[in-house]
mmCIF file of C-alpha atoms in Angstrom:
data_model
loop_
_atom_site.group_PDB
_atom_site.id
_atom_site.type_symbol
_atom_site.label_atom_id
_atom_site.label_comp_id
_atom_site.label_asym_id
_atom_site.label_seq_id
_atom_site.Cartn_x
_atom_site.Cartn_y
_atom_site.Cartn_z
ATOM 1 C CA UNK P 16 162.858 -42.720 18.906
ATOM 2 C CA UNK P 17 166.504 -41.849 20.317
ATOM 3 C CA UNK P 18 166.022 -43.709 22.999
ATOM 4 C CA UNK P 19 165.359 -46.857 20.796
ATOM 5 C CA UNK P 20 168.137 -46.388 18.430
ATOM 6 C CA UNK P 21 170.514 -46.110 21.827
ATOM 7 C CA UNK P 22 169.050 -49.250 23.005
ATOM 8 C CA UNK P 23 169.882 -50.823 19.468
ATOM 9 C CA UNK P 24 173.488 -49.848 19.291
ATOM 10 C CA UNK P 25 174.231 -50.726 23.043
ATOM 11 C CA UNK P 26 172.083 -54.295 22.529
ATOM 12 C CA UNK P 27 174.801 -54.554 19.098
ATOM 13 C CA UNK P 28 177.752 -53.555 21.188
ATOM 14 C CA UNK P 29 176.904 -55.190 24.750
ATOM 15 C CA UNK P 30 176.402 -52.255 26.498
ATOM 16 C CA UNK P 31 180.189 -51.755 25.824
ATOM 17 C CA UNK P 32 179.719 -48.211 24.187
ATOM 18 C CA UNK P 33 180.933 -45.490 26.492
ATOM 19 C CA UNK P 34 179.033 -42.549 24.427
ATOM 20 C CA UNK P 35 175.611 -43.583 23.650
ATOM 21 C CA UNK P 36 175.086 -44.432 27.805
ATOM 22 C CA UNK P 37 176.340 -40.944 28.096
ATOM 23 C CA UNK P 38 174.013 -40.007 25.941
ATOM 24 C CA UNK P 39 170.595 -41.908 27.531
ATOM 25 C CA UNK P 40 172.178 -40.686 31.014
ATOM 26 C CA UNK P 41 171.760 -37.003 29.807
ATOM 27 C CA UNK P 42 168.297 -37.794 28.428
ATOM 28 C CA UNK P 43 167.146 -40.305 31.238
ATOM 29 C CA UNK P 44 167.800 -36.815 33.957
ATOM 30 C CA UNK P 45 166.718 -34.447 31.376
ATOM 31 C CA UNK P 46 163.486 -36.645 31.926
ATOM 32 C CA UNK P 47 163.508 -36.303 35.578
ATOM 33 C CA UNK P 48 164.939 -39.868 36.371
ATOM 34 C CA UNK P 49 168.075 -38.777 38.031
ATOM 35 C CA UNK P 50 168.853 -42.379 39.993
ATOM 36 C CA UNK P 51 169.037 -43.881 36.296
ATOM 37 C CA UNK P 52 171.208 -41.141 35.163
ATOM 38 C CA UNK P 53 173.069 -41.104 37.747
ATOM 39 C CA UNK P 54 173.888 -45.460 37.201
ATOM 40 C CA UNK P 55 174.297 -44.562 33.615
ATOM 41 C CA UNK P 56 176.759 -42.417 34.280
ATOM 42 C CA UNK P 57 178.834 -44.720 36.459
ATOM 43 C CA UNK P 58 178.770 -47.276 34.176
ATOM 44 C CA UNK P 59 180.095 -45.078 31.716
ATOM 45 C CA UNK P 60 183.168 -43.612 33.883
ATOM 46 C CA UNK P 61 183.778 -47.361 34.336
ATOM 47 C CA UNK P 62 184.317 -47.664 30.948
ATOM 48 C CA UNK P 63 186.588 -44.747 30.627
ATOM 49 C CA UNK P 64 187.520 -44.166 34.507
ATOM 50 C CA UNK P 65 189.602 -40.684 32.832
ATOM 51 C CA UNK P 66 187.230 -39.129 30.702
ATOM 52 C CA UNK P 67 186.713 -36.182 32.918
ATOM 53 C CA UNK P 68 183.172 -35.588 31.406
ATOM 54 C CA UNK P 69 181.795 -38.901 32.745
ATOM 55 C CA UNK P 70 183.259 -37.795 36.394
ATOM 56 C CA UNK P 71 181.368 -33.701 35.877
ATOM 57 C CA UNK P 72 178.148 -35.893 35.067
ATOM 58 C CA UNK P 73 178.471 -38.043 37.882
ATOM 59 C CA UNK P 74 179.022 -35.527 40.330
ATOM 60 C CA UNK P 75 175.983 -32.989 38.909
ATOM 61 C CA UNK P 76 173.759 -36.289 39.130
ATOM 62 C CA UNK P 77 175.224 -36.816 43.158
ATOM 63 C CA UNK P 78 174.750 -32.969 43.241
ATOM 64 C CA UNK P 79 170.867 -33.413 42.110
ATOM 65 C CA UNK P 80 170.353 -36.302 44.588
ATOM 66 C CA UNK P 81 171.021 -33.731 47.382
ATOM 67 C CA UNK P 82 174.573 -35.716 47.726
ATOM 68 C CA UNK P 83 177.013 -32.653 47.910
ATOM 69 C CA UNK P 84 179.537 -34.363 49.946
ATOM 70 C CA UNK P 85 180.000 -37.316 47.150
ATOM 71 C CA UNK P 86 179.816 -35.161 44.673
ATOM 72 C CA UNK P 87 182.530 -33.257 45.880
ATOM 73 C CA UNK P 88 184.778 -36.338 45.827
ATOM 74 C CA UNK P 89 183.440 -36.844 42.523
ATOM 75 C CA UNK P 90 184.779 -33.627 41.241
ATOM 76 C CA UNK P 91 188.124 -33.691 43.330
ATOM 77 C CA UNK P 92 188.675 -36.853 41.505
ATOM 78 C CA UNK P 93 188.192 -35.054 38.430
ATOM 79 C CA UNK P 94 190.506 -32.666 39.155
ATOM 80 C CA UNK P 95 193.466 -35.330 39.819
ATOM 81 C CA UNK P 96 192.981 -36.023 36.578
ATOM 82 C CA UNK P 97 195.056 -32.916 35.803
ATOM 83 C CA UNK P 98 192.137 -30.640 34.731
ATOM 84 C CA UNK P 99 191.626 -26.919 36.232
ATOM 85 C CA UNK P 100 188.155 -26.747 34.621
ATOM 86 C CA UNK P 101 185.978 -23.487 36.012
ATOM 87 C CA UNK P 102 182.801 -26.373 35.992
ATOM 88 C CA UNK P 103 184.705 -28.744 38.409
ATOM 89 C CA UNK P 104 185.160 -25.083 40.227
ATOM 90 C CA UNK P 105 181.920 -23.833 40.393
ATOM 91 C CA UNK P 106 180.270 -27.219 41.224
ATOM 92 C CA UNK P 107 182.367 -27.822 43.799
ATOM 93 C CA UNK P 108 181.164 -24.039 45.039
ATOM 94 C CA UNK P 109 177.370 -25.171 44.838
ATOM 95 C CA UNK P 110 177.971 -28.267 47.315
ATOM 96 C CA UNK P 111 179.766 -26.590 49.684
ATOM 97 C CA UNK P 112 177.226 -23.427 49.642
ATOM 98 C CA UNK P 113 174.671 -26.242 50.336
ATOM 99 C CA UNK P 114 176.465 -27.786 53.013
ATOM 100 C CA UNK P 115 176.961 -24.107 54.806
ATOM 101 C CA UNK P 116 180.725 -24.475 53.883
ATOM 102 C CA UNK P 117 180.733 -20.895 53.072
ATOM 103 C CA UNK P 118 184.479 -20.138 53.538
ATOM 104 C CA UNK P 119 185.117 -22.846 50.673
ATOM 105 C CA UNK P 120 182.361 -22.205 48.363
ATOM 106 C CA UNK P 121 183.407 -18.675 47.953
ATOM 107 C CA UNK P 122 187.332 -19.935 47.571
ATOM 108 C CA UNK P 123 185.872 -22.202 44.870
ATOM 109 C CA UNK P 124 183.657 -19.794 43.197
ATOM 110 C CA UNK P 125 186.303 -16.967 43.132
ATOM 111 C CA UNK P 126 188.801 -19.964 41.491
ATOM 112 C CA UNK P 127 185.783 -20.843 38.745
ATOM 113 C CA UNK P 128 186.317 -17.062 37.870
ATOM 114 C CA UNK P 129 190.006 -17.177 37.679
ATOM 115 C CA UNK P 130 189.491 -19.341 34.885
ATOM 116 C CA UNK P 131 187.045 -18.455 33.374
ATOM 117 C CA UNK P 132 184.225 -15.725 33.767
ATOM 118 C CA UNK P 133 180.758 -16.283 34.369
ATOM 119 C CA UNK P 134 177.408 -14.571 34.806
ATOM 120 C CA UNK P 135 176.267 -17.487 36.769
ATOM 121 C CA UNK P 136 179.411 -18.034 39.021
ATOM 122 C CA UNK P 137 179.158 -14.228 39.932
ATOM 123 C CA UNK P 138 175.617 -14.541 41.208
ATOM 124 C CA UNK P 139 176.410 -17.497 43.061
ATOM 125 C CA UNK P 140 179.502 -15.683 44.831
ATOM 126 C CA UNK P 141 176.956 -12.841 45.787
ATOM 127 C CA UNK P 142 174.584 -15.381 47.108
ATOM 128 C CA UNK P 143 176.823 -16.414 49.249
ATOM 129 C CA UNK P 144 178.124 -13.761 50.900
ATOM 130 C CA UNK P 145 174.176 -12.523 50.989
ATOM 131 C CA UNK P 146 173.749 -15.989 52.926
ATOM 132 C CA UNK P 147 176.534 -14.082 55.546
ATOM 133 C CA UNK P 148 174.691 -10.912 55.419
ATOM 134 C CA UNK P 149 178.034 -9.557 53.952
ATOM 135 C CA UNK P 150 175.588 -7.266 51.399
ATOM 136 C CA UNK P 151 179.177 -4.721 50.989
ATOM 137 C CA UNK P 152 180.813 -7.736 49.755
ATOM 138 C CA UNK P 153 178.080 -9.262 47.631
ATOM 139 C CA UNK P 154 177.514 -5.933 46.422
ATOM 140 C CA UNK P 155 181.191 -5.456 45.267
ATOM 141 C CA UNK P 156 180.889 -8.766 43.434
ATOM 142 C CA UNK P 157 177.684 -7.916 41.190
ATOM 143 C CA UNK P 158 179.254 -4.384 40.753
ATOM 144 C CA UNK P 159 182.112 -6.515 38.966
ATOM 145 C CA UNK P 160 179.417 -9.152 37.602
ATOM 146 C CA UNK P 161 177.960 -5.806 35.936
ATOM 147 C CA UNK P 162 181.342 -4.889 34.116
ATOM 148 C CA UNK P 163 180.985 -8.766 33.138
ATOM 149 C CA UNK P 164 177.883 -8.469 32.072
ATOM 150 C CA UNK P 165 176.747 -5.212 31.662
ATOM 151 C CA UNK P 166 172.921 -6.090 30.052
ATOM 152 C CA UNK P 167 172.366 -9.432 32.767
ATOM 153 C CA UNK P 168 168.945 -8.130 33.868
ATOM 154 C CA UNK P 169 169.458 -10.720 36.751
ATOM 155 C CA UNK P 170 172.692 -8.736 37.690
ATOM 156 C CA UNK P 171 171.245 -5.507 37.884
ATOM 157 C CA UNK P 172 167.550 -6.364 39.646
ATOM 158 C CA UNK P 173 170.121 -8.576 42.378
ATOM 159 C CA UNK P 174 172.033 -5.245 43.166
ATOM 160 C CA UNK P 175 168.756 -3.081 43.261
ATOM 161 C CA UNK P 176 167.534 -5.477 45.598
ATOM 162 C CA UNK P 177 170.316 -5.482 47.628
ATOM 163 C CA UNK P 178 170.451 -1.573 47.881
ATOM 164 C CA UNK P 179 167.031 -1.204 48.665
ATOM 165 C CA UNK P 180 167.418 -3.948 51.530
ATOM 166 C CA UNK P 181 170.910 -1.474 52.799
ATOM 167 C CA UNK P 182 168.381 1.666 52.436
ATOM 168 C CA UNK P 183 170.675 3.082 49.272
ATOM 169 C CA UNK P 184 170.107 4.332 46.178
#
């Protein structure tokens, strides 16, 4: 039924509505269809080349598709647009940590937490320096994921883990 009434209102306004293809994008990959999402969303940024939400969704599509490298230019084009968004940040970290970048995704990761703190951004730091064997350092970042968050049941079974792989209590 949402679908239809987002068909009806881009038929009316020739496809020439920026929000309601945003809108089908997000439910088009919600529903699994990511290539479709992903067009949607381009034709959307080229309606508004500077909404920086369009660009996010574009990238996280690219980033779905197993394309980190576009997506990274995705979000670096974001980011000219003057925003220092934590999202842009922590995407950016994901790619790279799929592309082995390591060095980078923890730069970007620890720059997504300058801004602005999150559960999710911590575990990803620690993932990545568990992807280095680095378990001191990955360690030290779900000790301060814990002060964070100090109920994340993710947080504190990820440490255990990690201590009872070092042979600590």
């Amino acid at each position: 039924e949402c679908l239809t009434l987002i068909e009806q209102t881009l038929k009316e306004t020739k496809e020439q509505s920026e929000y309601p293809i945003y809108v089908k994008a997000l439910i088009k990959r919600q529903c699994g269809e990511i290539h479709e999402s992903l067009q949607l969303f381009q034709q959307a940024t080229c309606l508004n080349p500077h909404n920086v939400a369009n660009l996010k969704q574009v990238g996280r599509s690219l980033y779905l598709l197993g394309k980190h490298r576009a997506a990274i230019e995705v979000y670096e084009e974001a980011q000219r647009l003057g925003v220092d968004d934590w999202e842009i940040w922590h995407n950016k970290g994901l790619c790279n940590m799929f592309l082995k970048k390591y060095p980078e995704a923890i730069e970007e990761f620890k720059r997504a937490n300058s801004i602005q703190r999150h559960d999710v951004t911590f575990m990803q730091l620690g993932k990545v320096y568990t992807l280095q064997e680095n378990y001191k350092a990955s360690i030290e970042v779900y000790l301060e994921a814990l002060d964070f968050s100090p109920e994340s049941p993710d947080i504190l079974t990820t440490i255990g883990l990690l201590y009872l792989r070092l042979g600590e209590n």
